[in-house]
Rosetta silent file (secondary structure, phi, psi, omega in degrees, C-alpha in Angstrom):
SEQUENCE: MSVEDSISKPTICESCGSEFGCGAAIAGCWCTRMKLSDETRAGLSIKFESCLCPNCLKALAEPYAELKYPNGKIERVEGAVKVDTTNYHEGMYDIYDANGNLLKQVDMMSDVSWTFKP
SCORE:     score description
SCORE:     0.000 S_00000001
   1 L     0.000  178.809 -144.456   -0.070    0.555    0.052 S_00000001
   2 L  -136.774  121.778  122.155    0.834    3.586   -1.214 S_00000001
   3 L    25.952  -97.183  171.959    1.395    6.862    0.939 S_00000001
   4 L    -7.608  -71.281 -172.692   -1.068    7.792   -1.029 S_00000001
   5 H   -79.042  -21.632 -163.841   -3.482    5.112   -0.388 S_00000001
   6 H   -81.422  -13.787  163.498   -2.904    4.711    3.820 S_00000001
   7 H  -123.764  -12.763  171.477   -4.231    8.435    3.936 S_00000001
   8 H   -63.205  -47.826  153.784   -6.709    8.186    1.169 S_00000001
   9 L   -59.793  142.923  139.194   -8.641    5.082    2.687 S_00000001
  10 L   -41.381  119.491  131.481  -11.033    5.386    6.087 S_00000001
  11 L  -127.734 -163.574 -158.940   -9.732    3.875    8.514 S_00000001
  12 L  -118.197  122.590  148.027  -12.183    2.656   11.161 S_00000001
  13 L   -23.858  132.953 -149.209  -10.851    3.362   14.926 S_00000001
  14 L   -88.163  -45.388 -158.992  -10.132    0.455   17.290 S_00000001
  15 L   -80.090  -67.772  171.423  -11.052    1.830   20.142 S_00000001
  16 L   -94.030   -0.221 -176.383  -14.517    3.731   19.118 S_00000001
  17 L    37.912  103.983  132.214  -15.205    2.750   15.795 S_00000001
  18 L  -135.501  169.681 -166.709  -15.123    5.719   14.219 S_00000001
  19 L   -85.882  167.400  173.047  -14.034    6.947   10.589 S_00000001
  20 L   176.340  152.536 -167.341  -10.378    8.904   10.374 S_00000001
  21 L  -111.884  124.741 -164.670   -8.139    9.291    8.088 S_00000001
  22 L   -71.529  152.844  145.007   -4.460    7.306    9.375 S_00000001
  23 L   -92.600   10.824 -154.427   -1.513    9.495    8.411 S_00000001
  24 L   -75.095   18.697  179.838    1.168    6.988   10.490 S_00000001
  25 L  -149.964   99.849 -109.839    2.974    6.256    6.629 S_00000001
  26 L    82.480  174.458  161.301    3.980    9.584    6.672 S_00000001
  27 L  -112.390  167.120  171.656    6.619   11.874    9.081 S_00000001
  28 L    85.253   -5.603 -136.190    5.077   14.316   10.875 S_00000001
  29 L   -90.442  157.203  177.563    1.752   12.811   10.576 S_00000001
  30 H   -17.401  -43.136 -159.954   -0.745   14.097   14.100 S_00000001
  31 H   -90.516   -4.767  175.815   -0.588   10.936   15.808 S_00000001
  32 H   -80.279  -12.708  179.065    3.407   11.324   16.136 S_00000001
  33 H  -120.746   26.713  177.552    3.053   14.626   18.313 S_00000001
  34 L  -106.933  147.569 -176.683    0.507   13.325   21.183 S_00000001
  35 L   -99.984   84.238  160.188    2.966   12.509   24.114 S_00000001
  36 L   -90.893  129.507  173.467    1.935    9.145   25.583 S_00000001
  37 L   -36.721  162.583 -172.857    3.760    7.452   28.287 S_00000001
  38 H   -70.073  -75.718  -87.090    6.305    4.465   27.737 S_00000001
  39 H  -138.305  156.698  139.348    3.181    1.916   30.297 S_00000001
  40 H   117.858  -41.762  161.741    0.046    3.883   27.678 S_00000001
  41 H   -58.353  -34.327  179.381    2.249    2.824   24.383 S_00000001
  42 L   -93.426    0.006  177.877    2.855   -0.854   25.555 S_00000001
  43 L   -96.766  -37.392  149.577   -0.521   -1.473   26.872 S_00000001
  44 L  -120.621   70.088 -166.013   -1.609   -0.370   23.929 S_00000001
  45 L  -109.903  -23.250  177.631    0.840   -2.250   21.513 S_00000001
  46 L   -79.066  -56.783 -175.141   -1.146   -5.452   23.491 S_00000001
  47 L   -72.461  -78.439 -179.334   -5.073   -4.149   23.084 S_00000001
  48 L  -143.067  164.701  175.013   -4.831   -3.277   19.722 S_00000001
  49 L    -8.424  -64.624 -158.275   -4.038   -4.007   16.293 S_00000001
  50 L  -136.347 -176.803 -176.863   -4.087   -1.313   14.241 S_00000001
  51 L   -91.919  158.598  154.197   -4.429    2.969   15.212 S_00000001
  52 L   -97.553  175.422 -154.340   -7.066    5.240   16.968 S_00000001
  53 L   -86.118 -154.217  142.422   -8.300    7.712   16.119 S_00000001
  54 H   -13.546  -75.440 -175.309   -7.918   11.615   17.479 S_00000001
  55 H   -37.848  -84.809 -178.427  -10.375   11.587   19.845 S_00000001
  56 H   -52.921   -6.314 -173.684   -9.033    8.362   21.468 S_00000001
  57 H  -100.436  -30.558 -179.250   -5.540    8.920   21.300 S_00000001
  58 H   -63.017  -69.187 -160.665   -5.981   13.061   22.736 S_00000001
  59 L   -18.757  -34.686 -161.257   -7.680   10.926   25.452 S_00000001
  60 L  -130.074   -3.963  152.341   -4.629    9.076   26.692 S_00000001
  61 L   -67.133  155.711  174.687   -1.993   11.846   26.263 S_00000001
  62 L   -54.956  139.495 -165.858   -0.079   13.014   28.997 S_00000001
  63 L   -94.131  157.175  170.426   -1.334   16.350   30.364 S_00000001
  64 E  -150.172  152.781  160.621    0.579   20.044   29.588 S_00000001
  65 L  -115.076  131.910  127.976   -0.132   23.294   29.920 S_00000001
  66 E   -77.626  133.841 -168.596    1.503   25.704   27.549 S_00000001
  67 L   -62.307 -177.017  -33.151    3.026   28.975   28.353 S_00000001
  68 L    44.099  117.276  146.053    2.752   32.273   26.426 S_00000001
  69 L  -109.550  135.245 -174.187    5.147   34.951   26.656 S_00000001
  70 L   -34.231  -44.137 -160.177    4.464   38.837   25.985 S_00000001
  71 L   -99.940   34.790  173.289    7.902   38.215   23.443 S_00000001
  72 L    72.355  -27.224  138.204    6.216   35.033   21.818 S_00000001
  73 L     8.288   75.844  137.988    8.316   32.198   23.730 S_00000001
  74 L   -57.639   81.195 -160.652    6.324   29.290   24.074 S_00000001
  75 L   -80.117  142.190  158.135    7.198   26.743   27.061 S_00000001
  76 E  -129.146  136.150  132.350    5.241   23.137   28.058 S_00000001
  77 L   -60.200   71.760 -156.117    4.799   21.875   30.861 S_00000001
  78 L   -60.375  128.250  175.601    4.922   18.648   31.286 S_00000001
  79 L    92.196  -45.456 -153.023    2.158   16.676   33.477 S_00000001
  80 L   -54.249  112.689  143.116    0.386   20.414   34.461 S_00000001
  81 L  -143.446   41.532  149.680   -3.394   20.579   35.178 S_00000001
  82 E   179.463  139.319 -142.863   -3.795   23.185   37.293 S_00000001
  83 E  -124.891  132.278 -158.680   -1.670   26.407   37.822 S_00000001
  84 E   -95.654  128.797 -153.178   -2.675   28.081   41.625 S_00000001
  85 L  -127.108   -0.910  173.441   -3.500   32.012   40.348 S_00000001
  86 L  -109.194    4.708 -177.674   -3.251   33.106   44.418 S_00000001
  87 H   -92.151   66.441 -175.894    0.239   32.863   46.213 S_00000001
  88 H   -66.612  -36.031  167.938    0.069   36.499   45.669 S_00000001
  89 H   -44.512   17.030 -166.994    2.923   36.319   49.221 S_00000001
  90 L  -144.766  -89.285 -158.338    5.319   35.022   46.308 S_00000001
  91 L    90.671   51.062 -156.081    4.071   36.772   43.740 S_00000001
  92 E  -170.651  133.295 -150.306    4.491   34.032   41.608 S_00000001
  93 E  -115.676  132.006 -179.304    1.828   31.459   39.637 S_00000001
  94 E  -122.700  134.897 -146.737    2.501   27.850   40.663 S_00000001
  95 E  -139.116  103.704 -136.715    1.632   24.785   38.185 S_00000001
  96 E  -124.011  157.188  172.695    0.855   21.497   40.199 S_00000001
  97 L  -115.886 -130.705 -136.586    0.405   18.221   38.248 S_00000001
  98 L  -138.050  -53.290 -175.427   -2.555   15.716   39.094 S_00000001
  99 L   -87.314    7.626  154.809   -0.725   14.710   42.533 S_00000001
 100 L   121.079  -23.511 -163.822   -0.743   18.680   43.900 S_00000001
 101 L   -71.507  132.410 -178.077    3.463   18.374   43.387 S_00000001
 102 L   -59.092  110.092  145.753    4.895   21.713   42.335 S_00000001
 103 L   -10.660  -99.704 -159.718    5.936   22.236   38.692 S_00000001
 104 E  -161.315  158.009 -152.677    7.144   25.413   38.043 S_00000001
 105 E  -117.366  163.397  161.113    7.000   28.868   39.659 S_00000001
 106 E  -165.796  134.602  166.818    6.332   31.969   36.676 S_00000001
 107 E   -39.226  145.585  156.572    6.520   35.793   37.776 S_00000001
 108 L   -75.686   -2.322 -164.191    2.754   37.212   38.047 S_00000001
 109 L  -112.558   25.071 -176.531    4.110   39.934   36.384 S_00000001
 110 L   -93.953    3.068 -170.746    5.633   38.224   33.780 S_00000001
 111 L    46.785   52.836  168.100    2.086   38.393   31.676 S_00000001
 112 L   -99.746  168.274  171.216    2.216   35.231   30.804 S_00000001
 113 L  -136.894  135.409  168.846   -1.007   32.870   29.637 S_00000001
 114 L  -116.698  168.641 -144.252   -1.753   29.455   29.314 S_00000001
 115 L  -148.240  147.864  166.420   -3.873   26.976   27.877 S_00000001
 116 L  -134.587  139.805 -162.392   -3.718   23.161   29.031 S_00000001
 117 E  -124.118  157.722    2.955   -4.007   20.214   26.699 S_00000001
 118 L   -70.600    0.000    0.000   -5.142   17.536   25.594 S_00000001
């Protein structure tokens, strides 16, 4: 099967049954940008024989926060799920993982914005 055939022919997600276009045969496919833990990858390769759709993979992806600074810099904080914006005594935004571990502090005066993904 050629690269063109693998993209043009619909693929059925083994997890949810939805139809999607699989681009795994090409460099830079959306699936290669999904951040999955080694344990998740190992489990997927045991449970499924072929590709999962973007929605199913996104649900399994590791969470992260994308910080955007005024100068255009973008920083990714792996595992981040929460930002505490009430830490006024230190003047810092505290970024935490799901277990409450502090991952990063950002100066409140830096005018940074953030979004959580996936």
